[in-house]
mmCIF file of C-alpha atoms and ligand atoms in Angstrom:
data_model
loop_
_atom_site.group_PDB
_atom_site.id
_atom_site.type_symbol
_atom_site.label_atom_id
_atom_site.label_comp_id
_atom_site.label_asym_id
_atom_site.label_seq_id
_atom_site.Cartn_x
_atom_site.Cartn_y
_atom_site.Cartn_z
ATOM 1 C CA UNK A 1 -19.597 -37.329 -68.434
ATOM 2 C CA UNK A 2 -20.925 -38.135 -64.692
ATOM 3 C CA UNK A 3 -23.417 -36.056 -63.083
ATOM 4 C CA UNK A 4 -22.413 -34.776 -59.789
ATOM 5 C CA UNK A 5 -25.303 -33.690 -56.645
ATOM 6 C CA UNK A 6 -23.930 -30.982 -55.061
ATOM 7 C CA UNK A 7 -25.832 -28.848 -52.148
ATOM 8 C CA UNK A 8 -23.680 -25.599 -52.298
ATOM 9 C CA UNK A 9 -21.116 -23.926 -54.151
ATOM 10 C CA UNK A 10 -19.450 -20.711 -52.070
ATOM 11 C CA UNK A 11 -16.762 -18.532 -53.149
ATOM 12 C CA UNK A 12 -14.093 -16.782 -51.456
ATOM 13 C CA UNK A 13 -13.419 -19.422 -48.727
ATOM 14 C CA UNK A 14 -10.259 -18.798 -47.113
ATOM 15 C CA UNK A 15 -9.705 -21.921 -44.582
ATOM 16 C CA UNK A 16 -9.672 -24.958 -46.016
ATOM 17 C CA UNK A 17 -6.797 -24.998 -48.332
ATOM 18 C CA UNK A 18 -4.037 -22.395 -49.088
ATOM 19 C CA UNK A 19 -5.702 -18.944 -50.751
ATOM 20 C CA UNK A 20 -9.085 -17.993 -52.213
ATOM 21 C CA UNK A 21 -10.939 -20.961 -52.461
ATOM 22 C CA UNK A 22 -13.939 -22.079 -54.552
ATOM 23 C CA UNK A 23 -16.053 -24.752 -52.001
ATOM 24 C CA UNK A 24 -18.003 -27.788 -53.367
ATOM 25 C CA UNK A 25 -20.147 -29.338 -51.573
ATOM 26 C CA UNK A 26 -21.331 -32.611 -52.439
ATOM 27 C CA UNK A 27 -24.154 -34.743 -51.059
ATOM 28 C CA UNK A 28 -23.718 -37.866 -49.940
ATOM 29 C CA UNK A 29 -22.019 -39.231 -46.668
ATOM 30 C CA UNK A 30 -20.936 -42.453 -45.601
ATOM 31 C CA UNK A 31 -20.792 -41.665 -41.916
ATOM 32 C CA UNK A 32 -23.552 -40.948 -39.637
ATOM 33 C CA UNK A 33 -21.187 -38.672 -36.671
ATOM 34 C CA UNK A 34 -23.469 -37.874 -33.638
ATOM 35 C CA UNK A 35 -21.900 -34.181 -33.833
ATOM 36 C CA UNK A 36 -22.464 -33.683 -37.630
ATOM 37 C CA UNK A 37 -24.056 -29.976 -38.093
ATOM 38 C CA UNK A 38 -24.463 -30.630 -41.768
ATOM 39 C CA UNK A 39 -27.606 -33.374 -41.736
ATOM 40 C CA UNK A 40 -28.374 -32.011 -45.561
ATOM 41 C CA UNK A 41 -25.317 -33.650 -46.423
ATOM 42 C CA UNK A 42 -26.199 -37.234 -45.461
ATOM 43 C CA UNK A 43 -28.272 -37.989 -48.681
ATOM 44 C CA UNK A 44 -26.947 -38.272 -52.039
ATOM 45 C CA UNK A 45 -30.319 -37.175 -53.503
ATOM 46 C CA UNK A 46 -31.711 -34.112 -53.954
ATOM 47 C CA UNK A 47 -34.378 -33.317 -50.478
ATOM 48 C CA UNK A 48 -37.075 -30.977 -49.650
ATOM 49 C CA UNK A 49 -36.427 -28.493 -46.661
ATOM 50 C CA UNK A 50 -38.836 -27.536 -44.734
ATOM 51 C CA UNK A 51 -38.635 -24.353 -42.910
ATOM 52 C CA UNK A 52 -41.081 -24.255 -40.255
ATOM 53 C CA UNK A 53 -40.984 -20.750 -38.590
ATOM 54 C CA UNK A 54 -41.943 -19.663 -42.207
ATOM 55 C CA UNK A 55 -45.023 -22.040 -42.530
ATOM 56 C CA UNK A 56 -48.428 -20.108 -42.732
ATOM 57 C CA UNK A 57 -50.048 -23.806 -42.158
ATOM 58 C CA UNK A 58 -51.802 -22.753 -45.364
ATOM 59 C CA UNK A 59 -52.085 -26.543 -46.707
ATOM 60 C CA UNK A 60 -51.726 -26.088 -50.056
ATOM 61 C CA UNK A 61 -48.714 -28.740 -50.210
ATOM 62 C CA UNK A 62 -50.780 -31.050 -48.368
ATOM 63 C CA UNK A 63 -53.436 -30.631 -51.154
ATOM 64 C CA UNK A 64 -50.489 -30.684 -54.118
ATOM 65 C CA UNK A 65 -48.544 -33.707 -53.005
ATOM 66 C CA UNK A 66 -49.907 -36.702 -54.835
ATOM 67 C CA UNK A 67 -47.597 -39.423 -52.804
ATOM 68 C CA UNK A 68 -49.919 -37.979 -49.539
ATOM 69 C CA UNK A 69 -46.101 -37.431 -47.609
ATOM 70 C CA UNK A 70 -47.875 -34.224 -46.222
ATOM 71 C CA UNK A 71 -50.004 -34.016 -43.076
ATOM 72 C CA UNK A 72 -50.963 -31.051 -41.741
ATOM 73 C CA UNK A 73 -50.091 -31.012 -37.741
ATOM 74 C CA UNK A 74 -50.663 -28.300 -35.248
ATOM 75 C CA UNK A 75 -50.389 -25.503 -36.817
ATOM 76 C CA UNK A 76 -47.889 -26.452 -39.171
ATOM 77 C CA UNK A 77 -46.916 -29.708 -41.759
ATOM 78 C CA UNK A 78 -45.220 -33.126 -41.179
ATOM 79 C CA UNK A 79 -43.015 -34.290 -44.321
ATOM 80 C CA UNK A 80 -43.070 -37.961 -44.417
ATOM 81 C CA UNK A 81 -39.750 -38.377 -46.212
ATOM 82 C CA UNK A 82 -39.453 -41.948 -46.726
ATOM 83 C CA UNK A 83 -42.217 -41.104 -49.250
ATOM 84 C CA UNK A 84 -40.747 -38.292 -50.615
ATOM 85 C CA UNK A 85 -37.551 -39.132 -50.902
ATOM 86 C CA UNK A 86 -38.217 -40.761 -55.014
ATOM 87 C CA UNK A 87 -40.465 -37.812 -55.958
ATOM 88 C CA UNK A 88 -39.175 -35.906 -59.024
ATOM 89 C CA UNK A 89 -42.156 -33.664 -59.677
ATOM 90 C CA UNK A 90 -41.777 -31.768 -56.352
ATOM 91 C CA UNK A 91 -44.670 -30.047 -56.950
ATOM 92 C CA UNK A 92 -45.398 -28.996 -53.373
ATOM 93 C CA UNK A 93 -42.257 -26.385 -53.509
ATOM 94 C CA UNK A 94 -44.512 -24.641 -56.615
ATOM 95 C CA UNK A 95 -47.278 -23.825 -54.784
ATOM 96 C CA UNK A 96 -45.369 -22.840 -51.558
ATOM 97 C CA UNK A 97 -45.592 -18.998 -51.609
ATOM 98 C CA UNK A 98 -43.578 -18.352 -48.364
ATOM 99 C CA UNK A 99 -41.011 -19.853 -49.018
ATOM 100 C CA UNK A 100 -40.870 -22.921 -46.222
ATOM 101 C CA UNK A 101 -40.759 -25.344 -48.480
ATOM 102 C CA UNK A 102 -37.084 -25.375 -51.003
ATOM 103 C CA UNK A 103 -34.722 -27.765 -52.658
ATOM 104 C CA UNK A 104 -31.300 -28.402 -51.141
ATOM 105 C CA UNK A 105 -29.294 -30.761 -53.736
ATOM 106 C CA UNK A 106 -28.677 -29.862 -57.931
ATOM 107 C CA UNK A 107 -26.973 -31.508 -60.351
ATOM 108 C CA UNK A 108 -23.939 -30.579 -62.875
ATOM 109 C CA UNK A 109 -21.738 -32.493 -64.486
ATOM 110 C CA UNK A 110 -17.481 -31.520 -64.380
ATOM 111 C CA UNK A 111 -17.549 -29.665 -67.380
ATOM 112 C CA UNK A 112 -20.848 -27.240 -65.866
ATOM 113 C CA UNK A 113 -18.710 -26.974 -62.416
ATOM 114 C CA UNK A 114 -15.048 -25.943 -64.051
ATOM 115 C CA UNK A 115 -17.514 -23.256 -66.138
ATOM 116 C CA UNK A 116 -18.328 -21.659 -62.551
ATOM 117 C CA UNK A 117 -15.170 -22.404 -60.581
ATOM 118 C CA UNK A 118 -13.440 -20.774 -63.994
ATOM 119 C CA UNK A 119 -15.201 -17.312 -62.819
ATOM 120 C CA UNK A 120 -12.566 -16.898 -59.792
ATOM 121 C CA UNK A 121 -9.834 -17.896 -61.638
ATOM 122 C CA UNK A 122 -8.093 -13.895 -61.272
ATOM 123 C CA UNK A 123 -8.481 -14.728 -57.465
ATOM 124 C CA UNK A 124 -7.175 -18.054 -57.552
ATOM 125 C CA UNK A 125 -4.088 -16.875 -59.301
ATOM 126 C CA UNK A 126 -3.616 -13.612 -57.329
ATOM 127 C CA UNK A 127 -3.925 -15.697 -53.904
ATOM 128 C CA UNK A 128 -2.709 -19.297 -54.369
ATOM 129 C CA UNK A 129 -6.153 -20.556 -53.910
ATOM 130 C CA UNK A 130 -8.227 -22.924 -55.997
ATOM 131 C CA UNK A 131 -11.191 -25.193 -55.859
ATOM 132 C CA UNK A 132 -11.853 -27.381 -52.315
ATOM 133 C CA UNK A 133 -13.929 -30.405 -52.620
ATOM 134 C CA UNK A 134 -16.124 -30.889 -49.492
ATOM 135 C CA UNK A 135 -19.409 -32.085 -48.472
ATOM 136 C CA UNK A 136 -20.632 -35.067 -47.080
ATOM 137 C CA UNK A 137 -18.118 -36.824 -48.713
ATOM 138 C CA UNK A 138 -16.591 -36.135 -51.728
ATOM 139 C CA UNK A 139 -15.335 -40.094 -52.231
ATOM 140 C CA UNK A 140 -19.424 -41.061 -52.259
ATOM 141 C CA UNK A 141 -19.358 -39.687 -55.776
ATOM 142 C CA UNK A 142 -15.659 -40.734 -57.028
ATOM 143 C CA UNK A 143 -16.532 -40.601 -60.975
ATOM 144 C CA UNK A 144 -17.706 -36.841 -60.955
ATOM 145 C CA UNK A 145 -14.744 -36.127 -58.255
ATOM 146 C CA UNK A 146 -12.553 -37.697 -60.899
ATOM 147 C CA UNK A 147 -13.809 -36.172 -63.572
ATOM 148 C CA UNK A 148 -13.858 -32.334 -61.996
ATOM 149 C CA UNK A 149 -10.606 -32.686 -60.159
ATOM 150 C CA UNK A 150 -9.496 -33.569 -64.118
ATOM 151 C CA UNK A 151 -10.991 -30.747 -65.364
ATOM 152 C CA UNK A 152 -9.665 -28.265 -62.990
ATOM 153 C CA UNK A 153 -6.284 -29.413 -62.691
ATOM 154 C CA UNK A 154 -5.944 -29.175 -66.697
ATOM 155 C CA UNK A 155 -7.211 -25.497 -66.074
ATOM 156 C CA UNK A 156 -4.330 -24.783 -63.632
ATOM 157 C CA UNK A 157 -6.069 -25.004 -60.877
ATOM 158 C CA UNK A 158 -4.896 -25.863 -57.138
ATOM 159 C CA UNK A 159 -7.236 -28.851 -56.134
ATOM 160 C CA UNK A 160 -7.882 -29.623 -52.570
ATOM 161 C CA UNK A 161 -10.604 -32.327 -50.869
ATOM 162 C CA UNK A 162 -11.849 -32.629 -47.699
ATOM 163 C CA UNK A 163 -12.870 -35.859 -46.899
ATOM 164 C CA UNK A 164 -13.698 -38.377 -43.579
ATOM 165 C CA UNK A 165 -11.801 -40.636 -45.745
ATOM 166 C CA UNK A 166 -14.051 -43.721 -45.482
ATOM 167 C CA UNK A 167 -14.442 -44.296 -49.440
ATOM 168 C CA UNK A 168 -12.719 -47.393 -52.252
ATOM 169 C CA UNK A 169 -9.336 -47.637 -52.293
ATOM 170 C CA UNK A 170 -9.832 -47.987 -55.469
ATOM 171 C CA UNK A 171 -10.919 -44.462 -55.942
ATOM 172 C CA UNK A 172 -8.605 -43.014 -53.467
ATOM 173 C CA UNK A 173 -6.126 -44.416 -55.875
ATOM 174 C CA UNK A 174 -7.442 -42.362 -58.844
ATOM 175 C CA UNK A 175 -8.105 -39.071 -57.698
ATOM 176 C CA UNK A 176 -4.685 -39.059 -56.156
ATOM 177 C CA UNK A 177 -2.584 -37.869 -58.771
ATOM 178 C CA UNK A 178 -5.143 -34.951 -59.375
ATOM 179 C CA UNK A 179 -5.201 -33.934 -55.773
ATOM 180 C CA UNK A 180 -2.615 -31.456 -54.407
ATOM 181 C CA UNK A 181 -4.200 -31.287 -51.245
ATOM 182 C CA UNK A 182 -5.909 -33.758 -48.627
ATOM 183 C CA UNK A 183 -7.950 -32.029 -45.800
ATOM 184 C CA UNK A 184 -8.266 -35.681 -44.083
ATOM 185 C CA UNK A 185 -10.644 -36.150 -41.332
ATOM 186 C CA UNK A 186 -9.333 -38.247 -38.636
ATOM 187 C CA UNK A 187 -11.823 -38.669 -35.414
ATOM 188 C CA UNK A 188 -11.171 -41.503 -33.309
ATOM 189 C CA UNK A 189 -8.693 -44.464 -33.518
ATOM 190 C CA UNK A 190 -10.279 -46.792 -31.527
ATOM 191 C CA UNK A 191 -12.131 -48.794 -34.436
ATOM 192 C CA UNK A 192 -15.336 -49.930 -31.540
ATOM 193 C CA UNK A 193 -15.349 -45.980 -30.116
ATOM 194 C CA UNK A 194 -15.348 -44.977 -34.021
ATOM 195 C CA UNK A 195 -18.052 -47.303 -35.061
ATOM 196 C CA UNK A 196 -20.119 -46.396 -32.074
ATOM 197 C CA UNK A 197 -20.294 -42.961 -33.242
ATOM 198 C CA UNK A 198 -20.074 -42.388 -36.654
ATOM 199 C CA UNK A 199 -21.975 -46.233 -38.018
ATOM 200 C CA UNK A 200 -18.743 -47.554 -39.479
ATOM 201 C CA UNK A 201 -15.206 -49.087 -38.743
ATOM 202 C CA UNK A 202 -12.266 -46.646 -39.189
ATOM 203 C CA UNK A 203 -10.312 -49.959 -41.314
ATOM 204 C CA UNK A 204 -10.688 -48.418 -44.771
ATOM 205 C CA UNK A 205 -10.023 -44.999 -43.611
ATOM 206 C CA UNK A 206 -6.295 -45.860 -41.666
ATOM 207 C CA UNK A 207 -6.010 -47.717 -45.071
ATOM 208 C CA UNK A 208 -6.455 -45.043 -47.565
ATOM 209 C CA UNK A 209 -4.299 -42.372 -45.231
ATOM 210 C CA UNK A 210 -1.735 -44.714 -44.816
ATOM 211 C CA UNK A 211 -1.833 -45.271 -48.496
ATOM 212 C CA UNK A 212 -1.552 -41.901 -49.426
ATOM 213 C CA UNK A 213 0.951 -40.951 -47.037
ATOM 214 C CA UNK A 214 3.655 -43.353 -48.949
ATOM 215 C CA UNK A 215 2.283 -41.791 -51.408
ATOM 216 C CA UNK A 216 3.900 -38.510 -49.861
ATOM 217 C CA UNK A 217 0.823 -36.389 -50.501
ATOM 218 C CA UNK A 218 0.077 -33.203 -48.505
ATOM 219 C CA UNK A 219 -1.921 -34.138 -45.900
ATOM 220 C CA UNK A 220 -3.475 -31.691 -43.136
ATOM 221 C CA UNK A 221 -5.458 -33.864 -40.374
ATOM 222 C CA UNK A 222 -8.615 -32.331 -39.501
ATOM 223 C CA UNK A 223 -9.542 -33.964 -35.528
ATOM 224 C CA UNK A 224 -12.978 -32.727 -34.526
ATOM 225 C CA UNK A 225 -13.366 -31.876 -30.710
ATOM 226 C CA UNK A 226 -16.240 -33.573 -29.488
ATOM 227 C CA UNK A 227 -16.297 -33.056 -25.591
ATOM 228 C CA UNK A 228 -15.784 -36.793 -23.893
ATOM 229 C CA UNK A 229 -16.145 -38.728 -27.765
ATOM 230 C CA UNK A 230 -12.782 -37.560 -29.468
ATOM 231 C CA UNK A 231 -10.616 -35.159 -27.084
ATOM 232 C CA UNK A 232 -9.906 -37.927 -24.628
ATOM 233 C CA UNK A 233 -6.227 -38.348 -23.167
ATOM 234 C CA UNK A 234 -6.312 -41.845 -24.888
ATOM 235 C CA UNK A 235 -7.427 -40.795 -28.528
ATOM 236 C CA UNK A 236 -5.354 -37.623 -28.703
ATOM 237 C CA UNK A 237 -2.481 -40.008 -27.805
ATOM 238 C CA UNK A 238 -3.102 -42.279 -30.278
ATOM 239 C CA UNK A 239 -3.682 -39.605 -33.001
ATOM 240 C CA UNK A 240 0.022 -38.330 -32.232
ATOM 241 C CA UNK A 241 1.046 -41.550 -32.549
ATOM 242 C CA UNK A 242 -0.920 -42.482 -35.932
ATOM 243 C CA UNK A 243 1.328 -39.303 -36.951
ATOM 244 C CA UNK A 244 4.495 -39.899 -35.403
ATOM 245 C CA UNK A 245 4.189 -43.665 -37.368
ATOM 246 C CA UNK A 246 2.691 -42.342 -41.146
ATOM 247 C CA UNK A 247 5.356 -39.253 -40.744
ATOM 248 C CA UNK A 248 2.569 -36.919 -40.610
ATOM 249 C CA UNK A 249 3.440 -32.978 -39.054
ATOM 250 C CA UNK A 250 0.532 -31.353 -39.141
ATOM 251 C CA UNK A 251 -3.053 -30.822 -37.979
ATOM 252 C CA UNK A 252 -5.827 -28.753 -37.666
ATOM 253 C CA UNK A 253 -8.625 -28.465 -34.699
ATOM 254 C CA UNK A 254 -12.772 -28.171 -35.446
ATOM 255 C CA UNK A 255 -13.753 -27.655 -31.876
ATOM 256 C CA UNK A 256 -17.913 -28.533 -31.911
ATOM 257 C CA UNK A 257 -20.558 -26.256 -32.231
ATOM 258 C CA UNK A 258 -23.915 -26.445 -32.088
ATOM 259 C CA UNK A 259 -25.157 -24.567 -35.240
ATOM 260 C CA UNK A 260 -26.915 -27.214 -37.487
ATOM 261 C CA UNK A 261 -29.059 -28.536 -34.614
ATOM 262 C CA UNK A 262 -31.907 -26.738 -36.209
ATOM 263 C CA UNK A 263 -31.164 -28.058 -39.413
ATOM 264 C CA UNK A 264 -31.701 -31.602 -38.280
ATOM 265 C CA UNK A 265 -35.944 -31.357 -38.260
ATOM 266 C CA UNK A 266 -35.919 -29.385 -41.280
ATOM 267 C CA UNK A 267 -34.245 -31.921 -43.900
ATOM 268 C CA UNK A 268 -36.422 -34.872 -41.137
ATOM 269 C CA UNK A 269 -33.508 -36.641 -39.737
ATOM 270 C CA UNK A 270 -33.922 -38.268 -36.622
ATOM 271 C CA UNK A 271 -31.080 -36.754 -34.402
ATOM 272 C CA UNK A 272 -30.594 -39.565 -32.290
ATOM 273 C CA UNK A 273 -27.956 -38.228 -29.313
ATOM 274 C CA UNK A 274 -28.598 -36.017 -26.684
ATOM 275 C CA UNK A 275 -27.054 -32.232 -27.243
ATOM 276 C CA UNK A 276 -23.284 -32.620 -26.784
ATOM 277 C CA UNK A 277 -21.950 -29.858 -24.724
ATOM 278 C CA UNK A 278 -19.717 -27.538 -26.574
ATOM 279 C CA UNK A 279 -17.537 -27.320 -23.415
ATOM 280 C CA UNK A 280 -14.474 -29.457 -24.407
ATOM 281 C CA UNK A 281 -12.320 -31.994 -21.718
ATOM 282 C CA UNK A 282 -9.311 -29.599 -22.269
ATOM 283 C CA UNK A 283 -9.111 -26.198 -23.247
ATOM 284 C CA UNK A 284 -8.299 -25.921 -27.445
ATOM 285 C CA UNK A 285 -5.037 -24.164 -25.980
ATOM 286 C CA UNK A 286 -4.155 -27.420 -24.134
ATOM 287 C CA UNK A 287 -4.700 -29.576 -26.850
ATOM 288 C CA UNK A 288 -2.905 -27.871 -29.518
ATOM 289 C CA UNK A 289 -0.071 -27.543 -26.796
ATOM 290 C CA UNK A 290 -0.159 -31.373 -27.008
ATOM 291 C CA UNK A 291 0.529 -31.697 -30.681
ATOM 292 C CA UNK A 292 3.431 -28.782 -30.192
ATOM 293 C CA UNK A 293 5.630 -30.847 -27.582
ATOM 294 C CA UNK A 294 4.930 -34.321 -30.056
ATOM 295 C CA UNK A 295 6.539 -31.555 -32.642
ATOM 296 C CA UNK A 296 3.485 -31.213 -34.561
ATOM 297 C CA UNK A 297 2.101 -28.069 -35.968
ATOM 298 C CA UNK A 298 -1.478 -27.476 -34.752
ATOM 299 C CA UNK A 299 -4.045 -24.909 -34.996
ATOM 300 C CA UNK A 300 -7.517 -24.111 -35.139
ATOM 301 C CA UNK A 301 -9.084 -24.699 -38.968
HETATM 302 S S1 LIG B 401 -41.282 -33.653 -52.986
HETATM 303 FE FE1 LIG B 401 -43.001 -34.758 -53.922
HETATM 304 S S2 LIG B 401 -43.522 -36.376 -52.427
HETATM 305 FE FE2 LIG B 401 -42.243 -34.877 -51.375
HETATM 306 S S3 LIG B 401 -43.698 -33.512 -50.397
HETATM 307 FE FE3 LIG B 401 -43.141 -32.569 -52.368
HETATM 308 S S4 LIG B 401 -44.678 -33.292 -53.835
HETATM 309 FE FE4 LIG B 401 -44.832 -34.599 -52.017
HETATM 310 S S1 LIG B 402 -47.552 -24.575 -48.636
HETATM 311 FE FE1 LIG B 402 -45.824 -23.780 -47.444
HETATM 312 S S2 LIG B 402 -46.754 -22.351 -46.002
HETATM 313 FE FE2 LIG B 402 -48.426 -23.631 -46.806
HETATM 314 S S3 LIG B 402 -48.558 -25.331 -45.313
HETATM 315 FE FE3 LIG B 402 -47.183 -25.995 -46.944
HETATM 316 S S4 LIG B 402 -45.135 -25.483 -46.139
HETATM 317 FE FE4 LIG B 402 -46.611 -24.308 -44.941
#
């Protein structure tokens, strides 16, 4: 059985995917999106976080680490993760007393995950819910997503992922029979305006929705609102008709926000874009208005 990296498991979810919902969130992400807010997503490895309003600059990490990927800096430490990032004995978290320094990323395999997921089973059953695969990207890890989405469905369970959708066709192809529910990203059509600002072409992606819309699967878009990147007059038009043509009816909004900025320098990823105003080209209102007169349903995830 594969081993899955995960970086959270929550419970009681209640908006992506009908019900109580278990999350999953896996490491790993194809896509680089200038707006992401979840940077500790990005690798499929276990990282070090460091929190630096916690640091007492005490140096005893700097002292521990034998790889030397720990200088100390004004008052504080720089992580050099390119060295870190192989390092299984970690032994600068043990000798961390305040608590800057912590793993984000664990491993399980299917059988360890259906064991906790099992625990909300009452709720599941009482609500509709079930189990929603997120992340990163649940594709980047398509034997454990197979496996667990397996697992649960044997168990009864309602199965739901959320993916950008940029993963093999191949394993789009396998996990479709055990998936009663796609949350499908879909941010910009253009394939240059896509590539500019997420690092890859949107070909595979069209291809896998459009493959698993013949396949008639339940599919709720997911269209991030990124002020002057995706809620332009041209991509919202070509969204509807991406719809109109794969017989798609309905979508949800993520309008941006600007809550994992902070998260960027604490898992060391170079956040390349300026700050993106949360102040979208249209009003949400106007844009789910949009959708409505297309004959869409639309609403706010
Ligand atoms: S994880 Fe390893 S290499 Fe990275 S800072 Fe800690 S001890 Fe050093
Ligand atoms: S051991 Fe913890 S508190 Fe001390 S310098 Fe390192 S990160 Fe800061």
């Amino acid at each position: 059985m594969s081993q899955g990296t995960l970086f959270d498991i929550q419970h009681f979810g209640v908006h992506d995917g009908p019900g109580i919902r278990t999350l999953v969130f896996m490491k790993g992400c194809p896509l680089r999106c200038s707006w992401c807010c979840n940077p500790e997503s990005h690798s499929a490895m276990p990282q070090v976080r460091y929190i630096r309003f916690r640091c007492k600059a005490c140096h005893r990490c700097t002292e521990a680490c034998t790889r030397g990927a720990i200088t100390p800096i004004n008052g504080s430490v720089l992580i050099n993760y390119d060295k870190c990032r192989a390092c299984t004995s970690r032994t600068c978290l043990d000798v961390c007393y305040h608590e800057a320094l912590n793993l984000t990323g664990y491993s399980l395999d299917a059988k360890e995950l259906l064991t906790i997921v099992s625990k909300d089973l009452v709720f599941y059953r009482n609500s509709g819910g079930g189990v929603t695969f997120t992340g990163g990207e649940p594709l980047s890890q398509p034997d454990f997503l197979l496996e667990s989405l397996r697992l649960c469905q044997d168990a009864g369970i309602h199965t739901a992922i959320e993916t950008c959708g940029y993963g093999n066709p191949d394993s789009v192809k396998a996990i479709s029979p055990h998936t009663d529910l796609f949350l499908f990203d879909i941010k910009i059509i253009n394939p240059d305006i896509h590539l500019r600002h997420t690092g890859q072409s949107n070909d595979v992606i069209i291809r896998n929705l459009d493959y698993l819309a013949k396949e008639h699967k339940h599919i709720i878009l997911r269209f991030p609102l990124i002020s002057g990147i995706t809620d332009t007059e041209e991509n919202i038009g070509e969204i509807i008709g991406l719809m109109k043509k794969l017989n798609l009816q309905e979508i949800q909004l993520e309008p941006y926000h600007t809550l994992g900025e902070s998260k960027y320098e604490e898992f060391g990823v170079l956040h390349t874009e300026n700050l993106i105003p949360e102040i979208l080209n249209y009003p949400v209102e106007t844009v789910i208005e949009r959708f409505h007169a297309a004959g869409i349903a639309c609403e706010v995830a």
